[in-house]
């Protein structure tokens, strides 16, 4: 049995959980469940990071003790994980005794390796990020002194001590944190240091020799560039200006730097927990991109010093924004995962987060996008497939039971006989490959390839017309087997929905609450089929209810992208100036940059080509339209464009333009248009898109 240990970051308790925390934890849950499904010995760790100045300050602001704040917020995290169906095996709190003991032991090992020494720290600190910075790394901002408070500022400019001479107002510089942009503070205090510079060579060599140690590879390049870019400075690992932390062994004037304390949690729950020793080194630390440097540069150096092997992989995912902006309390745009799960259901929420955006990239959260996924992918594609197949199968087989003696003869299905079989094999491979690379979106896309193929197959094979015949039996067995595949493959992502699919087609559930199959043979995707022989079909409620979107627009805008913007983001660029009904709608918002994102695959669906205008003439009865004949290099097309208020037909021939070549043909004022030329609009005028080098016609634009 392979061993698999996955961790999430431990979450700060200065504030309640939001969608960003849910994201990392659900991702780890998906991978943990996937490995349990494969039969691996899994350990899945999450927890809370409860020490540090930030928590101390948050507690003081609420008039509570840090311990009291930590107790209540850590409870919110535990509740959230229950709500989101998270199957963690341990939940660590850094205020636990077991952790303090580990941190002391770990400190002593690094000290024995002569990597910890006492000195004086002078530099900048960002408390919200619990990060030390050099002045070079900060973002300076000059402001008149009267506008600023003192923290994070340095005086500049002339000062008249008598106050009699009128001088330009004194400027002060505020030094902002490059991560969160909030003011930093200057620290001067005695501090213990960790000899990071002495581990530089090890770090560079390790990351060079282990290309998979940091993923995605772009993040590995970032870390290597950071290491090669400048001298690695020794790291301050203790503080004397607050109390809420683990004291330094034998020097209780200092508390240990919160990141040194926090990172060690991964060892507390594995190497230092009897019976769990073999789960170190961790297989994967899942982290957000903002905390990658801590988990690679610092953590790997600490581990090396204390004599532990490093984790096998650190994977950094992207960030969710709302309306393209960072979530923040002051903007009031923080998405509450409890609310989303309650409103839309845990499984649809889990699905959306990983279907919408490639794991590793940033994404923009909106309820509208989530609703589109619920109605499109879950209710239409998956839900309809299940209910159609279950309906027909429950009538086809006597008493809704598939006799064990049933014979399956795909040859009765003609050329579609092996279609689903072949697709299932392709999908299984794509899914396994994707999850091996932590490409969660690609794994879901693979499952949907099968779901769509199966839906098309129902339409073509029409099993309800072949009731009681070997052909009807064969097509239903193929469909049921495909649903079993989808049900099994979706288990890590949507455990509840997956159980309901499998229950309807098998008459029983085959996965336990942690996704470990109670019947490995029924969950097995390599098993010769039809597996369903001897099973019962159980008609159930709709898998996912369709949302009535028309009636809910107002409420949906909160926590998401306003309706009008999304409408625009979801459509193709407007055809140059064509006065359609939608054109009016988009006109008013045409300068608002859409905040929804599309994937590169969605973009690639557009076939954009260079084209040369051969002929142009007016469209009778229209003041704006021109009928163009364009050359696509060996093929000519007729295109209608609404550009006559800016271009005369006579000046157009010979111009090189960009054509959307795969747009479905449409009739505009009775004239067929076989594509669309692109233009940028600016008020009443517009400009056709062209090229600044000579390019032949029909060349791909990408
Ligand atoms: N306590 C440290 C981690 C110590 S691990 C040894 C910490 N905590 S945190 O609560 O601030 O953040 C935890 C995780 O949430 C990070 O991985 C961070 O990237 C993630 N997210 C916080 N906001 C996020 C989004 N808006 N989107 C996606 N993930 C984000 O850092």
PDB file of N, CA and C in Angstrom, residues 489-545:
ATOM      1  N   UNK A 489     -15.354   8.305 -10.665  1.00  0.00           N
ATOM      2  CA  UNK A 489     -14.357   9.355 -10.900  1.00  0.00           C
ATOM      3  C   UNK A 489     -14.722  10.666 -10.189  1.00  0.00           C
ATOM      4  N   UNK A 490     -16.006  10.869  -9.972  1.00  0.00           N
ATOM      5  CA  UNK A 490     -16.412  12.112  -9.306  1.00  0.00           C
ATOM      6  C   UNK A 490     -16.361  12.019  -7.787  1.00  0.00           C
ATOM      7  N   UNK A 491     -16.172  10.831  -7.254  1.00  0.00           N
ATOM      8  CA  UNK A 491     -16.196  10.629  -5.801  1.00  0.00           C
ATOM      9  C   UNK A 491     -15.293  11.612  -5.060  1.00  0.00           C
ATOM     10  N   UNK A 492     -14.022  11.807  -5.466  1.00  0.00           N
ATOM     11  CA  UNK A 492     -13.177  12.734  -4.705  1.00  0.00           C
ATOM     12  C   UNK A 492     -13.682  14.166  -4.748  1.00  0.00           C
ATOM     13  N   UNK A 493     -14.312  14.550  -5.861  1.00  0.00           N
ATOM     14  CA  UNK A 493     -14.727  15.945  -6.023  1.00  0.00           C
ATOM     15  C   UNK A 493     -16.077  16.217  -5.358  1.00  0.00           C
ATOM     16  N   UNK A 494     -17.032  15.313  -5.602  1.00  0.00           N
ATOM     17  CA  UNK A 494     -18.394  15.538  -5.095  1.00  0.00           C
ATOM     18  C   UNK A 494     -18.866  14.250  -4.446  1.00  0.00           C
ATOM     19  N   UNK A 495     -18.393  13.980  -3.227  1.00  0.00           N
ATOM     20  CA  UNK A 495     -18.693  12.674  -2.637  1.00  0.00           C
ATOM     21  C   UNK A 495     -20.191  12.398  -2.507  1.00  0.00           C
ATOM     22  N   UNK A 496     -20.983  13.438  -2.188  1.00  0.00           N
ATOM     23  CA  UNK A 496     -22.419  13.231  -2.003  1.00  0.00           C
ATOM     24  C   UNK A 496     -23.098  12.895  -3.326  1.00  0.00           C
ATOM     25  N   UNK A 497     -22.826  13.692  -4.336  1.00  0.00           N
ATOM     26  CA  UNK A 497     -23.450  13.476  -5.648  1.00  0.00           C
ATOM     27  C   UNK A 497     -23.003  12.129  -6.215  1.00  0.00           C
ATOM     28  N   UNK A 498     -21.755  11.815  -6.039  1.00  0.00           N
ATOM     29  CA  UNK A 498     -21.249  10.536  -6.542  1.00  0.00           C
ATOM     30  C   UNK A 498     -21.992   9.375  -5.860  1.00  0.00           C
ATOM     31  N   UNK A 499     -22.164   9.456  -4.552  1.00  0.00           N
ATOM     32  CA  UNK A 499     -22.876   8.375  -3.855  1.00  0.00           C
ATOM     33  C   UNK A 499     -24.296   8.241  -4.384  1.00  0.00           C
ATOM     34  N   UNK A 500     -24.916   9.387  -4.707  1.00  0.00           N
ATOM     35  CA  UNK A 500     -26.304   9.309  -5.172  1.00  0.00           C
ATOM     36  C   UNK A 500     -26.380   8.701  -6.569  1.00  0.00           C
ATOM     37  N   UNK A 501     -25.413   9.000  -7.409  1.00  0.00           N
ATOM     38  CA  UNK A 501     -25.393   8.380  -8.746  1.00  0.00           C
ATOM     39  C   UNK A 501     -25.265   6.866  -8.571  1.00  0.00           C
ATOM     40  N   UNK A 502     -24.286   6.477  -7.771  1.00  0.00           N
ATOM     41  CA  UNK A 502     -24.007   5.037  -7.645  1.00  0.00           C
ATOM     42  C   UNK A 502     -25.181   4.317  -6.978  1.00  0.00           C
ATOM     43  N   UNK A 503     -25.822   4.988  -6.065  1.00  0.00           N
ATOM     44  CA  UNK A 503     -26.971   4.361  -5.411  1.00  0.00           C
ATOM     45  C   UNK A 503     -28.092   4.111  -6.416  1.00  0.00           C
ATOM     46  N   UNK A 504     -28.317   5.059  -7.318  1.00  0.00           N
ATOM     47  CA  UNK A 504     -29.420   4.875  -8.281  1.00  0.00           C
ATOM     48  C   UNK A 504     -29.145   3.764  -9.277  1.00  0.00           C
ATOM     49  N   UNK A 505     -27.881   3.551  -9.606  1.00  0.00           N
ATOM     50  CA  UNK A 505     -27.615   2.527 -10.627  1.00  0.00           C
ATOM     51  C   UNK A 505     -27.175   1.186 -10.044  1.00  0.00           C
ATOM     52  N   UNK A 506     -26.829   1.158  -8.760  1.00  0.00           N
ATOM     53  CA  UNK A 506     -26.375  -0.107  -8.151  1.00  0.00           C
ATOM     54  C   UNK A 506     -27.320  -0.599  -7.063  1.00  0.00           C
ATOM     55  N   UNK A 507     -28.119   0.309  -6.563  1.00  0.00           N
ATOM     56  CA  UNK A 507     -29.004  -0.074  -5.464  1.00  0.00           C
ATOM     57  C   UNK A 507     -28.315   0.003  -4.111  1.00  0.00           C
ATOM     58  N   UNK A 508     -27.069   0.465  -4.094  1.00  0.00           N
ATOM     59  CA  UNK A 508     -26.370   0.590  -2.807  1.00  0.00           C
ATOM     60  C   UNK A 508     -25.190   1.558  -2.967  1.00  0.00           C
ATOM     61  N   UNK A 509     -24.668   2.029  -1.833  1.00  0.00           N
ATOM     62  CA  UNK A 509     -23.510   2.916  -1.892  1.00  0.00           C
ATOM     63  C   UNK A 509     -22.246   2.090  -1.708  1.00  0.00           C
ATOM     64  N   UNK A 510     -21.201   2.461  -2.398  1.00  0.00           N
ATOM     65  CA  UNK A 510     -19.993   1.639  -2.301  1.00  0.00           C
ATOM     66  C   UNK A 510     -18.802   2.415  -1.743  1.00  0.00           C
ATOM     67  N   UNK A 511     -19.051   3.678  -1.363  1.00  0.00           N
ATOM     68  CA  UNK A 511     -17.945   4.453  -0.786  1.00  0.00           C
ATOM     69  C   UNK A 511     -18.281   4.859   0.633  1.00  0.00           C
ATOM     70  N   UNK A 512     -17.320   4.738   1.502  1.00  0.00           N
ATOM     71  CA  UNK A 512     -17.504   5.191   2.881  1.00  0.00           C
ATOM     72  C   UNK A 512     -17.348   6.703   2.939  1.00  0.00           C
ATOM     73  N   UNK A 513     -17.442   7.267   4.129  1.00  0.00           N
ATOM     74  CA  UNK A 513     -17.443   8.722   4.242  1.00  0.00           C
ATOM     75  C   UNK A 513     -16.099   9.333   3.829  1.00  0.00           C
ATOM     76  N   UNK A 514     -15.035   8.534   3.855  1.00  0.00           N
ATOM     77  CA  UNK A 514     -13.738   9.103   3.484  1.00  0.00           C
ATOM     78  C   UNK A 514     -13.375   8.807   2.032  1.00  0.00           C
ATOM     79  N   UNK A 515     -14.304   8.189   1.285  1.00  0.00           N
ATOM     80  CA  UNK A 515     -14.092   7.781  -0.113  1.00  0.00           C
ATOM     81  C   UNK A 515     -13.277   6.508  -0.249  1.00  0.00           C
ATOM     82  N   UNK A 516     -13.050   5.811   0.849  1.00  0.00           N
ATOM     83  CA  UNK A 516     -12.390   4.509   0.716  1.00  0.00           C
ATOM     84  C   UNK A 516     -13.484   3.518   0.306  1.00  0.00           C
ATOM     85  N   UNK A 517     -13.326   2.841  -0.840  1.00  0.00           N
ATOM     86  CA  UNK A 517     -14.430   1.986  -1.297  1.00  0.00           C
ATOM     87  C   UNK A 517     -14.673   0.793  -0.377  1.00  0.00           C
ATOM     88  N   UNK A 518     -15.919   0.614   0.018  1.00  0.00           N
ATOM     89  CA  UNK A 518     -16.228  -0.549   0.844  1.00  0.00           C
ATOM     90  C   UNK A 518     -16.282  -1.793  -0.039  1.00  0.00           C
ATOM     91  N   UNK A 519     -16.487  -1.574  -1.342  1.00  0.00           N
ATOM     92  CA  UNK A 519     -16.468  -2.704  -2.286  1.00  0.00           C
ATOM     93  C   UNK A 519     -15.457  -2.360  -3.364  1.00  0.00           C
ATOM     94  N   UNK A 520     -14.195  -2.630  -3.112  1.00  0.00           N
ATOM     95  CA  UNK A 520     -13.185  -2.205  -4.087  1.00  0.00           C
ATOM     96  C   UNK A 520     -13.467  -2.748  -5.492  1.00  0.00           C
ATOM     97  N   UNK A 521     -14.019  -3.973  -5.548  1.00  0.00           N
ATOM     98  CA  UNK A 521     -14.239  -4.545  -6.893  1.00  0.00           C
ATOM     99  C   UNK A 521     -15.306  -3.766  -7.670  1.00  0.00           C
ATOM    100  N   UNK A 522     -16.316  -3.229  -6.966  1.00  0.00           N
ATOM    101  CA  UNK A 522     -17.361  -2.491  -7.692  1.00  0.00           C
ATOM    102  C   UNK A 522     -16.859  -1.103  -8.090  1.00  0.00           C
ATOM    103  N   UNK A 523     -15.891  -0.587  -7.332  1.00  0.00           N
ATOM    104  CA  UNK A 523     -15.349   0.735  -7.655  1.00  0.00           C
ATOM    105  C   UNK A 523     -14.234   0.634  -8.697  1.00  0.00           C
ATOM    106  N   UNK A 524     -13.834  -0.593  -8.991  1.00  0.00           N
ATOM    107  CA  UNK A 524     -12.660  -0.808  -9.842  1.00  0.00           C
ATOM    108  C   UNK A 524     -12.965  -0.448 -11.296  1.00  0.00           C
ATOM    109  N   UNK A 525     -12.121   0.384 -11.889  1.00  0.00           N
ATOM    110  CA  UNK A 525     -12.393   0.793 -13.265  1.00  0.00           C
ATOM    111  C   UNK A 525     -11.733  -0.142 -14.279  1.00  0.00           C
ATOM    112  N   UNK A 526     -10.969  -1.111 -13.791  1.00  0.00           N
ATOM    113  CA  UNK A 526     -10.335  -2.061 -14.718  1.00  0.00           C
ATOM    114  C   UNK A 526     -11.128  -3.358 -14.786  1.00  0.00           C
ATOM    115  N   UNK A 527     -12.204  -3.400 -14.054  1.00  0.00           N
ATOM    116  CA  UNK A 527     -12.943  -4.644 -13.940  1.00  0.00           C
ATOM    117  C   UNK A 527     -13.673  -4.925 -15.256  1.00  0.00           C
ATOM    118  N   UNK A 528     -13.641  -6.227 -15.702  1.00  0.00           N
ATOM    119  CA  UNK A 528     -14.387  -6.534 -16.917  1.00  0.00           C
ATOM    120  C   UNK A 528     -15.866  -6.216 -16.673  1.00  0.00           C
ATOM    121  N   UNK A 529     -16.524  -5.612 -17.634  1.00  0.00           N
ATOM    122  CA  UNK A 529     -17.908  -5.222 -17.403  1.00  0.00           C
ATOM    123  C   UNK A 529     -18.821  -6.163 -18.165  1.00  0.00           C
ATOM    124  N   UNK A 530     -20.135  -6.161 -18.057  1.00  0.00           N
ATOM    125  CA  UNK A 530     -20.892  -5.225 -17.255  1.00  0.00           C
ATOM    126  C   UNK A 530     -20.913  -5.614 -15.785  1.00  0.00           C
ATOM    127  N   UNK A 531     -20.499  -4.674 -14.973  1.00  0.00           N
ATOM    128  CA  UNK A 531     -20.468  -4.894 -13.528  1.00  0.00           C
ATOM    129  C   UNK A 531     -21.862  -4.902 -12.956  1.00  0.00           C
ATOM    130  N   UNK A 532     -22.806  -4.252 -13.663  1.00  0.00           N
ATOM    131  CA  UNK A 532     -24.125  -4.001 -13.081  1.00  0.00           C
ATOM    132  C   UNK A 532     -24.988  -5.258 -12.968  1.00  0.00           C
ATOM    133  N   UNK A 533     -24.537  -6.347 -13.575  1.00  0.00           N
ATOM    134  CA  UNK A 533     -25.351  -7.559 -13.501  1.00  0.00           C
ATOM    135  C   UNK A 533     -25.677  -7.869 -12.040  1.00  0.00           C
ATOM    136  N   UNK A 534     -26.937  -8.186 -11.811  1.00  0.00           N
ATOM    137  CA  UNK A 534     -27.338  -8.511 -10.437  1.00  0.00           C
ATOM    138  C   UNK A 534     -27.683  -7.281  -9.611  1.00  0.00           C
ATOM    139  N   UNK A 535     -27.536  -6.093 -10.204  1.00  0.00           N
ATOM    140  CA  UNK A 535     -27.825  -4.880  -9.421  1.00  0.00           C
ATOM    141  C   UNK A 535     -29.263  -4.415  -9.621  1.00  0.00           C
ATOM    142  N   UNK A 536     -29.692  -3.537  -8.718  1.00  0.00           N
ATOM    143  CA  UNK A 536     -31.035  -2.960  -8.833  1.00  0.00           C
ATOM    144  C   UNK A 536     -30.934  -1.503  -9.234  1.00  0.00           C
ATOM    145  N   UNK A 537     -31.883  -1.088 -10.051  1.00  0.00           N
ATOM    146  CA  UNK A 537     -31.965   0.334 -10.394  1.00  0.00           C
ATOM    147  C   UNK A 537     -32.930   0.974  -9.407  1.00  0.00           C
ATOM    148  N   UNK A 538     -32.502   2.102  -8.826  1.00  0.00           N
ATOM    149  CA  UNK A 538     -33.372   2.767  -7.842  1.00  0.00           C
ATOM    150  C   UNK A 538     -33.600   4.199  -8.291  1.00  0.00           C
ATOM    151  N   UNK A 539     -34.800   4.452  -8.781  1.00  0.00           N
ATOM    152  CA  UNK A 539     -35.069   5.834  -9.218  1.00  0.00           C
ATOM    153  C   UNK A 539     -35.022   6.759  -8.010  1.00  0.00           C
ATOM    154  N   UNK A 540     -34.344   7.889  -8.160  1.00  0.00           N
ATOM    155  CA  UNK A 540     -34.248   8.799  -7.011  1.00  0.00           C
ATOM    156  C   UNK A 540     -34.648  10.205  -7.413  1.00  0.00           C
ATOM    157  N   UNK A 541     -34.488  11.129  -6.488  1.00  0.00           N
ATOM    158  CA  UNK A 541     -34.809  12.532  -6.777  1.00  0.00           C
ATOM    159  C   UNK A 541     -33.799  13.061  -7.791  1.00  0.00           C
ATOM    160  N   UNK A 542     -34.090  14.256  -8.349  1.00  0.00           N
ATOM    161  CA  UNK A 542     -33.129  14.876  -9.267  1.00  0.00           C
ATOM    162  C   UNK A 542     -31.783  14.977  -8.577  1.00  0.00           C
ATOM    163  N   UNK A 543     -30.735  14.710  -9.336  1.00  0.00           N
ATOM    164  CA  UNK A 543     -29.397  14.769  -8.762  1.00  0.00           C
ATOM    165  C   UNK A 543     -29.103  16.192  -8.279  1.00  0.00           C
ATOM    166  N   UNK A 544     -29.401  17.150  -9.150  1.00  0.00           N
ATOM    167  CA  UNK A 544     -29.190  18.565  -8.814  1.00  0.00           C
ATOM    168  C   UNK A 544     -30.385  19.331  -9.371  1.00  0.00           C
ATOM    169  N   UNK A 545     -31.005  20.133  -8.545  1.00  0.00           N
ATOM    170  CA  UNK A 545     -32.157  20.911  -9.021  1.00  0.00           C
ATOM    171  C   UNK A 545     -31.672  22.069  -9.887  1.00  0.00           C
TER     172      UNK A 545
END
